[in-house]
CSV table of N, CA and C in Angstrom, one decimal:
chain,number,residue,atom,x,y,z
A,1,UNK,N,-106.7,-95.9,36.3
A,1,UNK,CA,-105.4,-95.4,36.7
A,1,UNK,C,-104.3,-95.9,35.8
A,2,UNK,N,-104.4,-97.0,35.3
A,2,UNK,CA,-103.8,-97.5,34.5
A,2,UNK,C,-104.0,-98.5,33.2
A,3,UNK,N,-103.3,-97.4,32.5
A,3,UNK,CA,-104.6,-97.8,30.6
A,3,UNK,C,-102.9,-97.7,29.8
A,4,UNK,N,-103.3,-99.3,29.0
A,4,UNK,CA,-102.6,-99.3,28.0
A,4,UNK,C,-103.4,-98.8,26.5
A,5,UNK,N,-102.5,-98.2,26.0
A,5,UNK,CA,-102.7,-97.1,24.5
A,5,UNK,C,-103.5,-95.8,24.7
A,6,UNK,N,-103.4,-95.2,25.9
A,6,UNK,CA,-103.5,-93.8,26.0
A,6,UNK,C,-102.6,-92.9,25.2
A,7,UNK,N,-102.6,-92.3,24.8
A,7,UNK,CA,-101.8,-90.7,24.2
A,7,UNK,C,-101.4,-89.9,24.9
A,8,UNK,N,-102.2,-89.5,26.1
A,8,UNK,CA,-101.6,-88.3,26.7
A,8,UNK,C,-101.7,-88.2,28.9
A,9,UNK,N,-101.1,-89.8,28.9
A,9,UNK,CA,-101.0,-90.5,30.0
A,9,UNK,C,-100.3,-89.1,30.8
A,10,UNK,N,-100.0,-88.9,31.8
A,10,UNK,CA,-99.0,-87.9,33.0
A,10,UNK,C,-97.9,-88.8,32.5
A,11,UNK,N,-97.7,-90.0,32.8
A,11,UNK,CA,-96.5,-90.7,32.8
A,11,UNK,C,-96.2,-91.7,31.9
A,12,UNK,N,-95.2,-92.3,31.1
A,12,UNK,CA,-95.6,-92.9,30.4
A,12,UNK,C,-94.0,-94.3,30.6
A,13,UNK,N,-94.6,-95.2,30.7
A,13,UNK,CA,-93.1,-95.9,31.3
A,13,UNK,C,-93.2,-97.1,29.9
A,14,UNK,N,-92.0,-96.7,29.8
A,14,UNK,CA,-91.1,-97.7,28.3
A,14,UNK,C,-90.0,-98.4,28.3
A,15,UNK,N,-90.3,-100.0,28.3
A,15,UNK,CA,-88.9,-100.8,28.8
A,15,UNK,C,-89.2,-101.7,27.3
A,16,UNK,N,-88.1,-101.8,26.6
A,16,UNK,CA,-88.6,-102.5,25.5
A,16,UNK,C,-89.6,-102.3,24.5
A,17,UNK,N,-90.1,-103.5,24.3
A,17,UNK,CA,-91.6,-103.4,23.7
A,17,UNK,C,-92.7,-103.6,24.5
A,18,UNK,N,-92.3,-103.0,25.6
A,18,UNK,CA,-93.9,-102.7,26.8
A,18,UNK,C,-94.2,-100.8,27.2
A,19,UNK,N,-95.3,-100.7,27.0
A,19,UNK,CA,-95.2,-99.3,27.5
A,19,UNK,C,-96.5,-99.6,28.0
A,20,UNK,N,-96.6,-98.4,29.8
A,20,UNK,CA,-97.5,-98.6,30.7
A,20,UNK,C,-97.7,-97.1,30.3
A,21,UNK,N,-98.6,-96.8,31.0
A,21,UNK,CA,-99.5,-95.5,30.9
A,21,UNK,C,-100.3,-95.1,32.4
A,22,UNK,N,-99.8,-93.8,32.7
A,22,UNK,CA,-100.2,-93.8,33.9
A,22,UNK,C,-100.5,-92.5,34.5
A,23,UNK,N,-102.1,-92.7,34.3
A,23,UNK,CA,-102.9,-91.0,34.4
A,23,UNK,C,-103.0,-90.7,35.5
A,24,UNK,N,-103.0,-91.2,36.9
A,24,UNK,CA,-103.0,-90.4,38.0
A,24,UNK,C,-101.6,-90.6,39.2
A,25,UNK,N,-101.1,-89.8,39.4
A,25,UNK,CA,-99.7,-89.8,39.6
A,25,UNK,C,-99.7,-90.6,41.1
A,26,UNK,N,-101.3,-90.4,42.0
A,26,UNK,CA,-100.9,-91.2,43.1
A,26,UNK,C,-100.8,-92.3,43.0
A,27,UNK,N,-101.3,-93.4,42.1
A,27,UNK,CA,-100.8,-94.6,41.2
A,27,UNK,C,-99.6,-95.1,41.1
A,28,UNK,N,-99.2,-94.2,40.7
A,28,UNK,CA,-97.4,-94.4,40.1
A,28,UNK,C,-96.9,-95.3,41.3
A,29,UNK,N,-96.7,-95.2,42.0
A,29,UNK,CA,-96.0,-96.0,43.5
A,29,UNK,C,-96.0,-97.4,43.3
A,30,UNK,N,-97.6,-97.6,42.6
A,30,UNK,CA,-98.0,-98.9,42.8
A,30,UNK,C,-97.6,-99.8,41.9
A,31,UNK,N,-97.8,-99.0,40.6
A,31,UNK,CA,-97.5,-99.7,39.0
A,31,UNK,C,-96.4,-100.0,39.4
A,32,UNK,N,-95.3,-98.8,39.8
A,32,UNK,CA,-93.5,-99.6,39.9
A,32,UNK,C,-93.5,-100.3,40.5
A,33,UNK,N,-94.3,-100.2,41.8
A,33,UNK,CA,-94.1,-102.1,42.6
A,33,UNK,C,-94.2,-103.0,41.9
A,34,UNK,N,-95.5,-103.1,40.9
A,34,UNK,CA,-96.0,-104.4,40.5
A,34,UNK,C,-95.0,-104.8,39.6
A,35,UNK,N,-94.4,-103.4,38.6
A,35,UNK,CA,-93.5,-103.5,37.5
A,35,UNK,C,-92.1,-104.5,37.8
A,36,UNK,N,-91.3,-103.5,39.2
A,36,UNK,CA,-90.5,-104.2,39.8
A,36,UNK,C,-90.4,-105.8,40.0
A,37,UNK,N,-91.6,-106.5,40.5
A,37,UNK,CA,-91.7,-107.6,41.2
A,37,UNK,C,-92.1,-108.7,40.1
A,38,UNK,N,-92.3,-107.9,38.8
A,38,UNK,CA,-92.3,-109.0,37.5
A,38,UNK,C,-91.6,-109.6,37.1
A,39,UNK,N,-91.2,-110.3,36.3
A,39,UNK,CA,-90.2,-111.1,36.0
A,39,UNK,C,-88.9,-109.9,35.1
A,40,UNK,N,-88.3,-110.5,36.0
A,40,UNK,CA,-86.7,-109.5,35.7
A,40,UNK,C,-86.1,-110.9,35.1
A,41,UNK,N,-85.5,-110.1,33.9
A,41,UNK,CA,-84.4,-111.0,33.1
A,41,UNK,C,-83.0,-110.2,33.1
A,42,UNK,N,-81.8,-110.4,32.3
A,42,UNK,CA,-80.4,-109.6,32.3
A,42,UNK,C,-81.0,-108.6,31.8
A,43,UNK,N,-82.1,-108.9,30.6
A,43,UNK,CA,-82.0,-107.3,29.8
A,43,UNK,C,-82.9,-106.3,30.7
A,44,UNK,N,-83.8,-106.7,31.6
A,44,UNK,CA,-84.2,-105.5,32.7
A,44,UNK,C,-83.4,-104.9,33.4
A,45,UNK,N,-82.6,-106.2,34.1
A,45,UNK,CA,-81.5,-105.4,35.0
A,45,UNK,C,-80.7,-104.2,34.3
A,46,UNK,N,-79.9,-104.6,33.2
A,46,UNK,CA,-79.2,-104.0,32.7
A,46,UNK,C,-79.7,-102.8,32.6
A,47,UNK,N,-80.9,-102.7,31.7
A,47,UNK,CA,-81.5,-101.5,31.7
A,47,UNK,C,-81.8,-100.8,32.8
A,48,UNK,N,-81.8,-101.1,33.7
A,48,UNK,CA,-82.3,-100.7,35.3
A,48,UNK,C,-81.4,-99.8,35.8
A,49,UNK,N,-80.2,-101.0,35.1
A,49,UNK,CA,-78.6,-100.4,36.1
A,49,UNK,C,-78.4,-98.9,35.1
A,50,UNK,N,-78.7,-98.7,34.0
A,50,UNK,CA,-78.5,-97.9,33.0
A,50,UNK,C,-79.1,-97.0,33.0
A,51,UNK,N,-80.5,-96.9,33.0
A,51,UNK,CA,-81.6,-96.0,33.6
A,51,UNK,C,-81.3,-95.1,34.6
A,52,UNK,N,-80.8,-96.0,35.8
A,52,UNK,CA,-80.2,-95.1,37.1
A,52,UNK,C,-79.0,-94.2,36.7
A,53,UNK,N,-78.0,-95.1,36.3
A,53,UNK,CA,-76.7,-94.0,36.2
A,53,UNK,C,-77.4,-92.8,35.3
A,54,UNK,N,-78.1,-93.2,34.1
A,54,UNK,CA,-78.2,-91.5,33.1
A,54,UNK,C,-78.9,-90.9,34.6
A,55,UNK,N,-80.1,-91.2,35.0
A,55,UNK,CA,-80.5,-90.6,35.9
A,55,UNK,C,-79.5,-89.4,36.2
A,56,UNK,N,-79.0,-90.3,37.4
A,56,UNK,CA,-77.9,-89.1,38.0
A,56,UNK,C,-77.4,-88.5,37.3
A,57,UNK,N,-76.7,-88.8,36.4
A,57,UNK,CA,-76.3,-88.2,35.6
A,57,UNK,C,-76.8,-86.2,35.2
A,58,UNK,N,-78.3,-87.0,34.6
A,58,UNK,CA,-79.2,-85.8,34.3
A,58,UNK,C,-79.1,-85.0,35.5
A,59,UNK,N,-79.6,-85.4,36.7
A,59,UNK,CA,-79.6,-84.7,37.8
A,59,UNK,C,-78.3,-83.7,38.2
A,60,UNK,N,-77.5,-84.3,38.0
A,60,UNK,CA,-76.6,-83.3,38.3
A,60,UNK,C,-76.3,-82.3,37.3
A,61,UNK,N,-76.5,-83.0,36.4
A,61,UNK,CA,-76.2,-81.5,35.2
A,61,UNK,C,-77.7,-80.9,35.3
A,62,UNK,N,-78.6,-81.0,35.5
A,62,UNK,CA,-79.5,-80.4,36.1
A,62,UNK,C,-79.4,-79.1,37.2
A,63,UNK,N,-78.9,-79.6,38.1
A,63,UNK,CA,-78.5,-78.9,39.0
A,63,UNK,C,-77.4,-77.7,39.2
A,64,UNK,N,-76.5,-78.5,38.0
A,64,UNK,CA,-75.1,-77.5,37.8
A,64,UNK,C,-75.6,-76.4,36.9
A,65,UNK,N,-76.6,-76.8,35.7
A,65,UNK,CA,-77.1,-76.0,34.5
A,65,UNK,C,-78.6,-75.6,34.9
A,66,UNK,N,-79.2,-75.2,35.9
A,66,UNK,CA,-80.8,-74.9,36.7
A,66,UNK,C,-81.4,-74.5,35.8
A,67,UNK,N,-81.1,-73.4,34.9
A,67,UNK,CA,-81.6,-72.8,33.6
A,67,UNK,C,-81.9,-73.9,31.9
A,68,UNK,N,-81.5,-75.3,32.3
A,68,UNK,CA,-81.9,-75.4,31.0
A,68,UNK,C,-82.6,-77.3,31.0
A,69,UNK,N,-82.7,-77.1,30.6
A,69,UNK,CA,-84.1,-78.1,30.5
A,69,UNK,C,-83.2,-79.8,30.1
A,70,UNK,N,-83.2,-80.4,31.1
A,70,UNK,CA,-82.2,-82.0,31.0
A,70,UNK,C,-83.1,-83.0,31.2
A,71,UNK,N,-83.5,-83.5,29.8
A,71,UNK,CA,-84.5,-84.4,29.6
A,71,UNK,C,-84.0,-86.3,29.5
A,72,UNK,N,-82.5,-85.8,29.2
A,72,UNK,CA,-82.1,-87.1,28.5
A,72,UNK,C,-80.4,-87.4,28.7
A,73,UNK,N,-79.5,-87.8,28.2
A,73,UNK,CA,-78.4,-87.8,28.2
A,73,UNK,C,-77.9,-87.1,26.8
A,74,UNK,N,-78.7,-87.2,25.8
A,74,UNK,CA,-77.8,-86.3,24.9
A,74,UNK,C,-78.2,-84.5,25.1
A,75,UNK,N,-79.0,-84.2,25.9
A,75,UNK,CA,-79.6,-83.2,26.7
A,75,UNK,C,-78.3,-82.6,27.5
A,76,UNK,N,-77.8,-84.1,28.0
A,76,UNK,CA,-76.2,-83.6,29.1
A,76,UNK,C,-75.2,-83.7,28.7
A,77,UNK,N,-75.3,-84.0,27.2
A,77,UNK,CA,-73.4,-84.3,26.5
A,77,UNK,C,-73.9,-82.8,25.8
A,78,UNK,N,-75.4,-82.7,25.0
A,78,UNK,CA,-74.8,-81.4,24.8
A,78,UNK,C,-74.9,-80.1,25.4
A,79,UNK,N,-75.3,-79.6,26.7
A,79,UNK,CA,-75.3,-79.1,27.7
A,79,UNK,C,-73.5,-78.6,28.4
A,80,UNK,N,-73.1,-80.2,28.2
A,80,UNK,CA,-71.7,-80.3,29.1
A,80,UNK,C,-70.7,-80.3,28.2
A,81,UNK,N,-70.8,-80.6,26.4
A,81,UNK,CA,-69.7,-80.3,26.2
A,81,UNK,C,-68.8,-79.5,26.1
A,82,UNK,N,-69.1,-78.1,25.9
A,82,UNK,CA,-68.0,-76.8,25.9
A,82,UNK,C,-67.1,-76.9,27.1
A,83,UNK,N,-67.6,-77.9,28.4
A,83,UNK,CA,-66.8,-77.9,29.8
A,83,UNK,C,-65.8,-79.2,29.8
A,84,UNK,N,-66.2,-80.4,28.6
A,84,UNK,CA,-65.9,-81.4,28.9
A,84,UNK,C,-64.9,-81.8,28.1
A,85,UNK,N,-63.3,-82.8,28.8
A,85,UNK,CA,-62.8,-83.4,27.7
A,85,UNK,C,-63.2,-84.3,26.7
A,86,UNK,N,-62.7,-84.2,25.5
A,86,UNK,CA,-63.2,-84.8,24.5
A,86,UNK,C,-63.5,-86.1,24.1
A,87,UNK,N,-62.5,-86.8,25.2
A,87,UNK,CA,-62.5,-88.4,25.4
A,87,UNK,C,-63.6,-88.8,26.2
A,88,UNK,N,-64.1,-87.7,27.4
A,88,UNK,CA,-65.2,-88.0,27.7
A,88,UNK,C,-66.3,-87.8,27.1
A,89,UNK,N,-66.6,-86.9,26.3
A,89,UNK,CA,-68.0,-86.7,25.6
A,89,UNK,C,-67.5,-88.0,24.6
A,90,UNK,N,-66.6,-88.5,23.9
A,90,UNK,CA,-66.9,-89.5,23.1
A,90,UNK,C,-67.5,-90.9,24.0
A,91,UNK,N,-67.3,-90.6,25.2
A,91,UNK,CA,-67.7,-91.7,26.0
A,91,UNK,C,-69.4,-91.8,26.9
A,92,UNK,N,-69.3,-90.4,27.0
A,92,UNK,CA,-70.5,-90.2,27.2
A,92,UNK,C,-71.8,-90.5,25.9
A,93,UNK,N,-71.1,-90.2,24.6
A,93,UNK,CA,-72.2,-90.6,23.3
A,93,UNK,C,-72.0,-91.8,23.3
A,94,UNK,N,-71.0,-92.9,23.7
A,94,UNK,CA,-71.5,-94.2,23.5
A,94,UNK,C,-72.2,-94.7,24.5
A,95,UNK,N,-72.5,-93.9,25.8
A,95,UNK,CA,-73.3,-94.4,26.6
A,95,UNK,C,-74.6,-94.0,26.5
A,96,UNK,N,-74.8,-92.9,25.7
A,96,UNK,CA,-76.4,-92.2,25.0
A,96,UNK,C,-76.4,-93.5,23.9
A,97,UNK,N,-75.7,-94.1,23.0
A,97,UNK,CA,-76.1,-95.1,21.9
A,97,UNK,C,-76.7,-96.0,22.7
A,98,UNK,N,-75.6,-96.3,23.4
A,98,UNK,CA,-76.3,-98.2,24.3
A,98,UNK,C,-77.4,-97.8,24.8
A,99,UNK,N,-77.3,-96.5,25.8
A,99,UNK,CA,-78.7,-96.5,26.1
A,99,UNK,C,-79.9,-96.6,25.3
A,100,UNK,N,-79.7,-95.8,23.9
A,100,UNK,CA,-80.4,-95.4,23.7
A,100,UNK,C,-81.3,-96.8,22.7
A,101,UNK,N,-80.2,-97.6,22.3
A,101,UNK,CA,-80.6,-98.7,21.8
A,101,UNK,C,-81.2,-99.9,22.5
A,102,UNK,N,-80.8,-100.0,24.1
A,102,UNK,CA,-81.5,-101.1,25.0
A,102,UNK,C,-82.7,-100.8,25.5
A,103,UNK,N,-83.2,-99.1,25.4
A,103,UNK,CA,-84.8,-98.9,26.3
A,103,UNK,C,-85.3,-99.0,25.0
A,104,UNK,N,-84.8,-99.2,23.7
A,104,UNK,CA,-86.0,-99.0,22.8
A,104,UNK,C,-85.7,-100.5,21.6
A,105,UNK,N,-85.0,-102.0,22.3
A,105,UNK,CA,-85.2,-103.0,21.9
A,105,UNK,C,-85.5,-103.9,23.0
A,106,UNK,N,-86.5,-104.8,22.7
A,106,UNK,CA,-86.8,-105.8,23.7
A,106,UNK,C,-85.6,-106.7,24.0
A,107,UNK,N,-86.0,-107.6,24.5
A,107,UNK,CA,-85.0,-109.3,24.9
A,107,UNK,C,-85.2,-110.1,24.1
A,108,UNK,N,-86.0,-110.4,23.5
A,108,UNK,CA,-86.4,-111.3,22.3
A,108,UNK,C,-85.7,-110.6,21.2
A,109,UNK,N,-85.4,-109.5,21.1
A,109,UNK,CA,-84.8,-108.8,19.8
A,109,UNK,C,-83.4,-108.9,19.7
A,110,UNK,N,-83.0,-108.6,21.5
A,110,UNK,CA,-81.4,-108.8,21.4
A,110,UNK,C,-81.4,-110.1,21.2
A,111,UNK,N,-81.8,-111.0,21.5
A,111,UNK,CA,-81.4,-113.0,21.5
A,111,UNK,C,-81.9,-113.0,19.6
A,112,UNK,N,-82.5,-112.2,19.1
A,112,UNK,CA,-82.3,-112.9,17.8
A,112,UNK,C,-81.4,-112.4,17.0
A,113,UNK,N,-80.8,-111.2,17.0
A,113,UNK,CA,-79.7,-110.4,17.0
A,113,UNK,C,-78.3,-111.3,16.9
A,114,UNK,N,-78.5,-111.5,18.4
A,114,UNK,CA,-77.4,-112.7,18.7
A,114,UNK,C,-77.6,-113.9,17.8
A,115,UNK,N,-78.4,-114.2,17.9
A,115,UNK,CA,-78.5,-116.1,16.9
A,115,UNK,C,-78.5,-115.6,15.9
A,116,UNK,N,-78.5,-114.5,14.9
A,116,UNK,CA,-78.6,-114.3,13.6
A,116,UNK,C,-76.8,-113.7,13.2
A,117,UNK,N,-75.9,-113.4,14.1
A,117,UNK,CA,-74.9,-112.8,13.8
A,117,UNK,C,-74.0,-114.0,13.5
């Protein structure tokens, strides 16, 4: 039910430099428990708290746009911008960068980041 370095997992969960793999969807429940109850640092939270907001995010432009396929946040800036002021899509792209840059660097990466600047 749960194999790390599958290819073509149903689900594939990526926080950093960890990715879980997860072939049978009644599973899933469990792996997030276990995932959850691991050791949380700032950079999980953060990511957590981040994760959720694009969520909704997606969801509702999802819902507003039923016809088109909202996979991501730049999915929803470019979806929403012909409706949106311009201050907000420039705000909405910096929230696609940060995100995009914290689910795909570890905690060890950001602390050496920091100690090297």
């Amino acid at each position: 039910s749960l194999a790390l370095a599958m290819s073509r997992a149903l689900v594939a969960l990526v926080r950093g430099d960890v990715k879980i793999f997860v072939n049978q969807l009644d599973q899933l429940s469990t792996v997030l428990a276990a995932r959850d109850t691991s050791s949380r640092g700032h950079h999980d939270t953060t990511v957590g708290m981040l994760a959720s907001a694009a969520a909704t995010l997606q969801n509702q432009v999802a819902q507003t746009f039923p016809n088109k396929q909202v996979k991501s946040v730049r999915d929803v800036i470019f979806i929403a911008r012909p409706l949106l002021p311009c201050k907000l899509v420039r705000r909405l792209q910096d929230f696609n960068t940060v995100c995009f840059f914290l689910w795909h660097t570890s905690s060890s990466d950001i602390l050496q980041l920091i100690a090297s600047a």
